[in-house]
Short mmCIF file of C-alpha atoms in Angstrom, two decimals:
data_model
loop_
_atom_site.label_atom_id
_atom_site.label_comp_id
_atom_site.label_asym_id
_atom_site.label_seq_id
_atom_site.Cartn_x
_atom_site.Cartn_y
_atom_site.Cartn_z
CA MET A 1 11.86 1.68 11.22
CA ARG A 2 9.47 2.60 8.11
CA ILE A 3 9.44 -0.18 5.37
CA TYR A 4 8.02 0.92 2.05
CA PHE A 5 7.77 -1.35 -0.88
CA ASP A 6 8.60 1.12 -3.59
CA ASN A 7 9.07 5.10 -3.68
CA PRO A 8 5.48 6.72 -2.18
CA LEU A 9 4.89 9.50 -0.61
CA ALA A 10 3.75 10.56 2.96
CA THR A 11 0.50 9.55 4.20
CA ARG A 12 -2.99 10.12 2.03
CA GLU A 13 -5.24 10.70 4.62
CA ASN A 14 -5.48 14.27 3.26
CA PRO A 15 -3.56 15.01 0.16
CA VAL A 16 -3.28 19.00 0.88
CA CYS A 17 -2.90 18.68 4.75
CA ALA A 18 0.11 20.62 5.87
CA TYR A 19 1.71 17.45 7.05
CA GLU A 20 1.81 15.97 3.50
CA SER A 21 2.55 19.42 2.04
CA THR A 22 5.56 19.58 4.53
CA ARG A 23 7.06 16.45 3.21
CA VAL A 24 6.85 16.91 -0.64
CA PHE A 25 7.79 20.60 -0.28
CA SER A 26 11.09 19.76 1.74
CA ALA A 27 12.69 18.59 -1.27
CA PHE A 28 13.03 22.16 -2.20
CA CYS A 29 13.80 23.77 1.04
CA ASP A 30 17.58 23.32 1.13
CA GLU A 31 20.58 24.57 -1.24
CA THR A 32 22.10 21.28 -1.51
CA ARG A 33 18.76 19.56 -2.10
CA LEU A 34 18.16 22.11 -5.07
CA LYS A 35 22.02 21.31 -6.37
CA VAL A 36 21.78 17.49 -6.19
CA LEU A 37 18.11 18.16 -8.11
CA GLU A 38 19.90 20.30 -10.68
CA LEU A 39 22.39 17.48 -11.22
CA LEU A 40 19.41 14.77 -11.49
CA ARG A 41 17.69 16.60 -13.85
CA GLY A 42 20.35 14.89 -16.54
CA GLY A 43 19.57 11.47 -15.41
CA GLU A 44 19.82 9.13 -13.13
CA LYS A 45 23.20 9.01 -11.21
CA CYS A 46 24.58 6.72 -8.15
CA ALA A 47 25.68 8.10 -5.06
CA ASN A 48 29.41 8.04 -5.57
CA VAL A 49 28.66 10.29 -8.23
CA LEU A 50 26.76 13.45 -6.55
CA LEU A 51 29.26 12.76 -3.71
CA GLU A 52 31.80 13.92 -5.32
CA GLN A 53 29.89 16.85 -7.37
CA VAL A 54 28.36 18.29 -4.80
CA SER A 55 31.29 18.13 -2.61
CA ILE A 56 29.68 17.35 0.66
CA ARG A 57 30.22 14.20 3.03
CA GLN A 58 28.70 11.05 2.67
CA SER A 59 26.23 11.26 5.95
CA THR A 60 25.51 14.74 4.78
CA LEU A 61 24.29 13.26 1.22
CA SER A 62 22.28 10.28 2.78
CA HIS A 63 20.71 12.84 5.14
CA HIS A 64 19.54 15.01 2.05
CA MET A 65 18.82 11.65 -0.15
CA LYS A 66 16.59 10.26 2.71
CA ILE A 67 14.79 13.88 2.42
CA LEU A 68 14.40 13.91 -1.34
CA VAL A 69 13.57 10.19 -1.63
CA GLU A 70 10.57 10.29 1.27
CA SER A 71 9.38 13.58 -0.48
CA GLY A 72 8.14 11.74 -3.43
CA VAL A 73 10.32 13.65 -5.79
CA VAL A 74 13.24 11.22 -6.08
CA ARG A 75 13.11 7.85 -6.36
CA ALA A 76 15.92 5.41 -5.04
CA ARG A 77 17.40 1.89 -6.63
CA ARG A 78 20.02 -0.49 -5.48
CA ALA A 79 21.84 -2.48 -7.85
CA GLY A 80 24.56 -4.50 -5.86
CA LYS A 81 26.66 -2.07 -3.56
CA ARG A 82 25.75 0.99 -5.15
CA THR A 83 22.33 3.59 -4.82
CA TYR A 84 21.17 4.83 -7.90
CA TYR A 85 18.95 8.48 -7.79
CA ALA A 86 16.60 9.68 -10.44
CA ILE A 87 13.77 12.41 -10.61
CA SER A 88 10.50 10.51 -9.98
CA GLU A 89 8.10 11.62 -13.13
CA SER A 90 5.07 10.95 -10.97
CA GLY A 91 6.20 12.36 -7.73
CA ALA A 92 7.20 15.39 -9.51
CA GLU A 93 3.72 16.07 -11.38
CA TYR A 94 2.31 15.68 -7.66
CA ALA A 95 4.15 18.28 -6.39
CA GLU A 96 3.27 20.76 -8.95
CA TYR A 97 -0.28 19.62 -8.50
CA LEU A 98 0.23 20.37 -4.78
CA LEU A 99 1.52 23.66 -5.37
CA LYS A 100 -1.04 24.51 -7.91
CA LYS A 101 -3.55 23.62 -5.37
CA LEU A 102 -1.79 25.45 -2.61
CA THR A 103 -1.74 28.34 -4.25
CA ASN A 104 -4.93 28.65 -6.44
CA THR A 105 -7.10 31.28 -4.80
CA ILE A 106 -10.05 30.95 -7.28
CA ASN A 107 -10.90 27.24 -6.16
CA THR A 108 -9.93 26.50 -2.76
CA GLN A 109 -11.91 22.82 -2.69
CA PRO A 110 -10.01 20.03 -1.32
CA PHE A 111 -8.05 17.96 -3.96
CA GLN A 112 -10.74 15.63 -4.87
CA THR A 113 -9.15 11.93 -4.82
CA SER A 114 -10.86 8.58 -3.47
CA LEU A 115 -11.32 9.87 0.13
CA VAL A 116 -14.15 11.99 -1.63
CA THR A 117 -15.71 9.46 0.54
CA GLN A 118 -15.50 11.47 3.26
CA ASN A 119 -16.93 14.42 2.22
CA ILE A 120 -20.44 12.36 1.24
CA SER A 121 -23.20 12.09 3.79
CA ILE A 122 -26.37 10.21 3.05
CA ASN A 123 -29.39 12.25 3.50
CA GLN A 124 -33.03 11.24 2.20
CA ASN A 125 -31.03 9.19 -0.92
CA TYR A 126 -29.06 11.84 -1.81
CA THR A 127 -25.00 12.48 -1.87
CA ILE A 128 -24.10 15.65 -0.53
CA LYS A 129 -20.47 16.44 -1.61
CA ASP A 130 -18.98 19.61 -0.80
CA GLY A 131 -22.34 20.76 0.36
CA VAL A 132 -24.14 20.57 -3.17
CA LYS A 133 -26.80 18.17 -3.63
CA MET A 134 -25.88 15.39 -5.87
CA ASN A 135 -28.53 12.82 -7.98
CA PRO A 136 -30.29 10.24 -5.86
CA ILE A 137 -28.74 7.36 -4.59
CA ASN A 138 -29.55 4.11 -6.94
CA THR A 139 -30.37 1.29 -4.19
CA ASN A 140 -31.60 -1.19 -6.36
CA ASN A 141 -29.07 -3.36 -7.14
CA GLU A 142 -26.85 -0.58 -9.02
CA SER A 143 -24.34 -1.84 -11.42
CA PHE A 144 -20.95 -0.47 -10.68
CA ALA A 145 -17.57 -2.04 -11.41
CA ILE A 146 -15.18 -3.33 -8.92
CA MET A 147 -11.62 -3.69 -9.44
CA ALA A 148 -8.36 -4.48 -7.17
CA ASP A 149 -4.91 -4.70 -7.92
CA THR A 150 -2.91 -8.11 -8.18
CA SER A 151 -1.61 -7.49 -4.76
CA CYS A 152 -5.19 -8.95 -3.25
CA ASP A 153 -3.89 -12.46 -3.41
CA LEU A 154 -7.47 -13.36 -4.42
CA PRO A 155 -7.46 -16.59 -6.35
CA ALA A 156 -9.69 -16.63 -9.64
CA GLU A 157 -12.99 -18.21 -8.06
CA ILE A 158 -12.87 -15.73 -5.61
CA LEU A 159 -12.95 -12.83 -7.95
CA ALA A 160 -15.56 -14.52 -10.55
CA GLU A 161 -17.81 -15.01 -7.19
CA TYR A 162 -18.26 -11.67 -6.55
CA GLY A 163 -17.56 -10.16 -10.09
CA ILE A 164 -14.00 -8.40 -9.24
CA GLU A 165 -11.94 -7.44 -11.59
CA ARG A 166 -8.21 -7.24 -11.55
CA VAL A 167 -5.32 -5.18 -12.41
CA PRO A 168 -1.82 -6.40 -12.79
CA ILE A 169 1.11 -4.72 -10.60
CA THR A 170 4.04 -6.40 -12.89
CA TYR A 171 6.83 -8.14 -11.39
CA GLU A 172 9.97 -9.29 -12.66
CA LEU A 173 11.73 -12.85 -11.61
CA ASP A 174 15.39 -13.22 -12.39
CA GLY A 175 14.79 -10.53 -15.27
CA ALA A 176 12.01 -11.98 -17.06
CA PRO A 177 8.37 -10.08 -17.01
CA HIS A 178 5.09 -11.65 -15.24
CA ASN A 179 2.14 -9.67 -15.65
CA GLY A 180 -0.30 -12.59 -14.17
CA GLY A 181 -1.99 -12.12 -11.12
CA TYR A 182 -2.23 -14.78 -8.18
CA TRP A 183 0.34 -17.48 -9.39
CA GLN A 184 -1.49 -17.46 -13.23
CA GLU A 185 1.95 -17.85 -14.87
CA ILE A 186 3.95 -19.55 -12.34
CA SER A 187 3.24 -21.79 -9.35
CA GLY A 188 3.50 -20.33 -5.68
CA LYS A 189 6.37 -23.00 -5.10
CA ASP A 190 8.56 -22.35 -7.85
CA PHE A 191 8.60 -18.83 -7.45
CA TYR A 192 9.68 -19.22 -3.61
CA ASP A 193 12.10 -21.98 -4.62
CA THR A 194 13.59 -19.44 -7.07
CA LEU A 195 14.32 -16.89 -4.47
CA ARG A 196 15.27 -19.51 -1.97
CA GLN A 197 18.33 -20.18 -4.72
CA GLY A 198 19.14 -16.79 -5.02
CA GLY A 199 16.68 -15.27 -7.50
CA VAL A 200 15.66 -11.67 -7.63
CA ALA A 201 12.33 -10.80 -7.77
CA LYS A 202 11.38 -6.94 -8.10
CA THR A 203 7.94 -5.19 -8.52
CA ALA A 204 6.58 -2.11 -10.05
CA GLN A 205 3.70 0.38 -9.32
CA ILE A 206 0.44 0.85 -11.82
CA ASN A 207 1.57 3.96 -13.48
CA PRO A 208 -0.81 6.72 -14.36
CA GLU A 209 -1.96 5.87 -17.70
CA VAL A 210 -3.09 2.55 -16.85
CA PHE A 211 -5.44 4.57 -14.32
CA VAL A 212 -6.32 7.16 -16.93
CA GLU A 213 -7.50 4.49 -19.24
CA VAL A 214 -9.58 2.55 -16.89
CA PHE A 215 -11.19 5.45 -15.26
CA THR A 216 -11.91 7.23 -18.43
CA ASN A 217 -13.62 3.92 -20.34
CA HIS A 218 -15.85 4.19 -16.61
CA ALA A 219 -16.52 7.74 -17.06
CA LYS A 220 -17.41 7.63 -20.91
CA GLN A 221 -20.22 4.87 -19.93
CA GLY A 222 -21.55 6.66 -16.82
CA LYS A 223 -20.83 4.07 -14.98
CA GLY A 224 -19.45 3.87 -11.28
CA LEU A 225 -16.14 2.20 -10.03
CA ILE A 226 -14.41 1.20 -6.76
CA PHE A 227 -10.65 0.50 -7.06
CA ILE A 228 -9.01 -0.58 -4.32
CA ILE A 229 -5.44 -0.36 -4.40
CA LEU A 230 -2.26 -1.44 -2.57
CA SER A 231 -1.55 0.96 0.69
CA SER A 232 -0.23 4.55 0.12
CA GLY A 233 2.33 3.62 2.76
CA LEU A 234 4.16 0.71 0.57
CA SER A 235 3.33 1.68 -2.81
CA GLY A 236 3.51 4.81 -5.13
CA THR A 237 0.16 2.96 -6.99
CA TYR A 238 -2.37 5.03 -4.99
CA GLN A 239 -0.32 8.41 -5.82
CA SER A 240 -0.60 7.43 -9.85
CA ALA A 241 -4.36 6.59 -9.29
CA GLN A 242 -4.54 10.44 -7.39
CA ILE A 243 -2.83 11.73 -10.45
CA ALA A 244 -4.83 10.21 -12.94
CA LEU A 245 -8.39 10.38 -11.49
CA THR A 246 -7.27 14.40 -11.54
CA GLN A 247 -7.02 14.33 -15.16
CA VAL A 248 -10.09 12.28 -16.05
CA ARG A 249 -12.02 14.68 -13.74
CA GLU A 250 -10.98 17.60 -16.05
CA THR A 251 -13.13 15.84 -18.84
CA TYR A 252 -15.60 14.20 -16.76
CA PRO A 253 -16.23 15.98 -13.28
CA ASP A 254 -19.27 14.29 -12.69
CA CYS A 255 -17.64 10.56 -12.59
CA ARG A 256 -18.49 8.20 -9.81
CA ILE A 257 -14.91 6.89 -9.45
CA PHE A 258 -13.84 6.04 -5.85
CA PRO A 259 -9.89 4.81 -6.09
CA ILE A 260 -9.75 3.43 -2.51
CA ASP A 261 -6.15 3.47 -0.35
CA SER A 262 -6.53 -0.11 1.42
CA ILE A 263 -3.97 0.86 4.11
CA SER A 264 -3.32 -2.45 3.57
CA ALA A 265 -1.62 -5.45 1.40
CA SER A 266 -2.30 -8.69 0.07
CA ILE A 267 -5.51 -10.51 1.38
CA GLY A 268 -6.23 -7.49 3.44
CA LEU A 269 -7.17 -5.16 0.47
CA GLY A 270 -8.80 -8.61 -0.64
CA LEU A 271 -11.02 -8.70 1.92
CA LEU A 272 -12.11 -4.86 1.25
CA ALA A 273 -12.88 -5.97 -2.05
CA ILE A 274 -15.10 -9.12 -1.01
CA LEU A 275 -16.71 -6.53 1.04
CA ALA A 276 -17.23 -4.46 -1.69
CA GLY A 277 -19.09 -7.13 -4.02
CA LYS A 278 -20.95 -7.81 -1.05
CA LYS A 279 -22.37 -4.26 -0.72
CA ARG A 280 -23.09 -4.15 -4.47
CA ALA A 281 -25.18 -7.77 -4.21
CA ALA A 282 -27.10 -5.77 -1.84
CA GLY A 283 -28.43 -3.13 -3.72
CA VAL A 284 -25.76 -0.38 -2.17
CA SER A 285 -25.11 2.54 -3.70
CA VAL A 286 -21.13 3.02 -5.22
CA GLU A 287 -20.94 5.85 -2.81
CA GLU A 288 -22.15 4.65 0.07
CA THR A 289 -19.99 1.36 -0.83
CA ALA A 290 -16.70 3.52 -0.63
CA ALA A 291 -17.63 5.41 2.07
CA PHE A 292 -18.37 2.25 3.95
CA LEU A 293 -14.98 0.95 2.83
CA GLU A 294 -13.18 3.93 4.30
CA GLU A 295 -14.61 3.47 7.38
CA LYS A 296 -13.83 -0.34 7.56
CA LYS A 297 -9.98 -0.34 6.58
CA HIS A 298 -9.36 0.97 9.73
CA SER A 299 -10.32 -1.95 11.28
CA CYS A 300 -8.39 -4.72 9.13
CA PHE A 301 -5.09 -5.42 10.96
CA GLY A 302 -1.94 -7.10 9.76
CA LEU A 303 0.72 -8.44 11.73
CA PHE A 304 3.53 -10.53 10.33
CA THR A 305 7.51 -11.67 10.62
CA VAL A 306 9.66 -12.62 7.84
CA ASP A 307 12.09 -15.80 8.24
CA ASP A 308 15.31 -14.08 6.54
CA LEU A 309 15.99 -10.60 6.79
CA MET A 310 18.21 -10.01 3.79
CA TYR A 311 14.91 -9.73 1.43
CA LEU A 312 14.00 -6.72 3.04
CA HIS A 313 17.59 -5.65 2.15
CA ARG A 314 17.77 -6.60 -0.96
CA GLY A 315 14.37 -4.42 -1.66
CA GLY A 316 16.21 -1.56 -0.23
CA ARG A 317 14.05 -1.50 2.65
CA LEU A 318 16.80 -2.63 5.41
CA SER A 319 20.63 -1.52 5.46
CA LYS A 320 22.89 -4.45 4.84
CA LEU A 321 24.43 -3.78 8.15
CA SER A 322 21.05 -4.19 9.86
CA ALA A 323 20.52 -7.58 7.63
CA VAL A 324 23.49 -8.84 8.46
CA ALA A 325 23.59 -7.99 12.13
CA GLY A 326 19.99 -9.61 12.57
CA SER A 327 20.67 -12.47 10.51
CA VAL A 328 23.89 -13.58 12.32
CA LEU A 329 21.49 -12.85 15.67
CA LYS A 330 18.82 -14.66 14.29
CA VAL A 331 16.63 -11.70 15.15
CA LYS A 332 13.08 -11.68 13.95
CA PRO A 333 11.41 -8.71 13.73
CA ILE A 334 7.39 -8.38 14.58
CA LEU A 335 6.06 -5.57 12.01
CA ASN A 336 2.32 -4.50 12.08
CA LEU A 337 0.20 -2.23 9.32
CA ALA A 338 0.44 1.26 11.29
CA PRO A 339 -2.46 3.49 11.08
CA ASP A 340 -1.32 5.33 7.95
CA GLY A 341 -0.81 1.84 5.98
CA THR A 342 2.78 1.71 6.43
CA LEU A 343 4.68 -1.16 7.94
CA ALA A 344 6.50 -0.27 11.34
CA VAL A 345 8.36 -2.81 13.57
CA LYS A 346 6.17 -3.54 16.67
CA ASP A 347 8.41 -5.90 18.55
CA LYS A 348 11.51 -8.23 17.80
CA ALA A 349 12.08 -11.99 19.24
CA ARG A 350 15.15 -14.06 18.40
CA GLY A 351 14.66 -17.58 16.58
CA ARG A 352 11.87 -18.70 14.67
CA LYS A 353 9.47 -20.50 17.57
CA ALA A 354 10.42 -17.33 19.71
CA SER A 355 9.15 -15.17 16.73
CA MET A 356 5.55 -17.23 15.93
CA GLU A 357 4.96 -16.97 19.81
CA THR A 358 5.42 -13.09 19.66
CA LEU A 359 3.08 -12.68 16.70
CA ALA A 360 0.65 -15.01 18.39
CA ALA A 361 0.90 -12.65 21.59
CA GLN A 362 0.82 -9.21 19.58
CA PHE A 363 -2.54 -10.85 17.85
CA LYS A 364 -3.91 -11.51 21.31
CA ARG A 365 -3.27 -7.87 22.04
CA SER A 366 -4.96 -6.36 19.29
CA ILE A 367 -8.52 -7.59 20.31
CA LYS A 368 -10.84 -6.56 22.67
CA PRO A 369 -11.09 -9.23 25.74
CA GLY A 370 -14.12 -11.24 25.18
CA ALA A 371 -14.60 -10.28 21.24
CA VAL A 372 -15.45 -13.20 18.82
CA LEU A 373 -13.14 -12.99 15.18
CA ASP A 374 -15.52 -14.04 12.36
CA THR A 375 -12.54 -15.07 10.34
CA VAL A 376 -8.58 -15.03 10.73
CA LEU A 377 -6.34 -15.55 7.70
CA VAL A 378 -2.88 -16.56 8.07
CA THR A 379 -0.87 -16.09 4.88
CA HIS A 380 2.58 -17.42 4.35
CA THR A 381 5.43 -17.64 1.65
CA ASP A 382 5.63 -21.35 1.42
CA CYS A 383 6.22 -22.17 4.68
CA GLU A 384 2.40 -23.99 5.30
CA SER A 385 3.22 -26.22 8.26
CA GLU A 386 4.31 -23.38 10.25
CA ALA A 387 1.60 -21.46 9.10
CA ALA A 388 -0.67 -24.18 10.61
CA ALA A 389 1.32 -24.11 13.95
CA LEU A 390 0.62 -20.33 14.08
CA ALA A 391 -3.36 -21.15 13.45
CA GLU A 392 -3.19 -23.22 16.24
CA MET A 393 -1.63 -20.71 18.39
CA LEU A 394 -3.97 -18.25 17.52
CA LYS A 395 -6.84 -20.28 18.85
CA ALA A 396 -5.82 -20.56 21.83
CA ASN A 397 -5.41 -17.29 22.35
CA ALA A 398 -8.75 -15.82 21.11
CA ASP A 399 -12.61 -17.01 20.02
CA ILE A 400 -11.96 -17.62 16.30
CA LYS A 401 -14.96 -18.92 14.45
CA GLN A 402 -12.66 -19.57 11.23
CA VAL A 403 -8.92 -19.57 10.55
CA GLU A 404 -7.97 -20.36 6.98
CA LEU A 405 -4.51 -20.58 5.40
CA MET A 406 -3.83 -19.00 2.11
CA LEU A 407 -0.36 -18.70 0.21
CA MET A 408 0.72 -15.08 -0.47
CA GLY A 409 0.96 -13.83 -3.98
CA PRO A 410 4.18 -12.94 -5.86
CA ILE A 411 3.46 -8.97 -5.11
CA ILE A 412 4.23 -8.98 -1.85
CA GLY A 413 6.05 -11.93 -1.42
CA ALA A 414 8.67 -10.59 -3.33
CA HIS A 415 9.59 -8.36 -0.46
CA LEU A 416 9.22 -10.86 2.23
CA GLY A 417 11.00 -13.88 0.78
CA PRO A 418 10.18 -17.44 1.66
CA GLY A 419 9.05 -18.21 5.27
CA ALA A 420 7.23 -15.35 5.96
CA LEU A 421 4.33 -15.45 8.32
CA ILE A 422 1.24 -13.11 8.19
CA ILE A 423 -1.65 -12.49 10.28
CA LEU A 424 -4.90 -10.54 8.63
CA PHE A 425 -8.23 -10.13 10.41
CA GLU A 426 -10.84 -7.42 11.41
CA ALA A 427 -10.45 -6.51 15.06
CA GLY A 428 -12.97 -4.70 17.26
CA MET A 429 -11.16 -1.48 17.18
CA SER A 430 -9.41 0.98 15.06
CA ARG A 431 -5.71 0.91 14.13
CA GLY A 432 -5.51 4.21 16.01
CA GLU A 433 -7.30 2.81 19.11
CA TYR A 434 -4.70 -0.04 19.38
CA GLU A 435 -1.78 2.43 18.77
CA GLY A 436 -2.85 4.76 21.56
CA ARG A 437 -4.19 2.11 23.88
CA PHE A 438 -0.52 -0.13 23.92
CA TYR A 439 1.94 2.68 22.91
#
């Protein structure tokens, strides 16, 4: 099972790879899906309307809508018992961009997104990008900006200490808009109590226009920028950054802007922002720092469990039947951040105590025998006593120098609900090695 926090495309490891192109263009490779897209051109429609107008069975429509939504060309939203579908403007724009890239016989260079750092090698204080020698790297305390979206869950004092700027992912709580970051406009207790009382929280990704403005401001100044973003496997925000960067590079082709797909969430991407701040303080260039983060992110692990499956259902991540059945049977899924940044079910347990024990056991499996972990973060959604108990379990399973407890912010917390427990840490292996080793 894959769980998404909004409407993303496929993994962003290579935006023009055959895998993602297949995911995107699959939306257009069937007569029924083309009919659905034609209907959606007239505006948002619920599944029942589509079912009547396309004249197919419910199961067949569900199959086609799953492909359309996973392609990113169509977005879905739940309202009560109904699902509504509409064309995703940013998804359609990205599909158009991919088509142009794949069919352009003049410029066959790869799509230059944040992963341009993978095409950068450091050699004698020069960067080599696509075989072309660029300007010398400034290793003398170069001043470049570091930004992160508000899902990083970093408090104001940490942001100030490392010089990290924050761009808001907005959310609504019972229809009231919020634009603040880590508990700036509402306390964590009040937020999660509102959810407990039946309140509804919704989040929205950062749109391309915001990124265009931010990127353009830095490009005009000739200033480097690293922007660390919520996993592309959980949100379409990184896709928006890709679209914006392409647009800005048309005017500023030599801009030194690096959006980083964190393939993580919450303090997982906050950790990357802190590491970037340390690199900058040590005088490392923006190019080298970006390359470092692209490598480091693969060894940042996340494991978690939720207390109430209905929050995943309300956000459209789990069917009502599965949520109700799981709640009745007291099934608690153990999930992890997969190598592509999506969330995947790693294990299951029945009951709260068993879920915490299983979570601790999965943690032990994800670190190499004899490894010493510097810091492990236990993040929770307003269940501090259980988080403290989990921390003690982790200490019993590994050699850990420091365990810190943190209250998760509203962006990810809105989708997990009260009572979620999350473990974030840097392991001695990559996520890919972990998956290959045990599964």
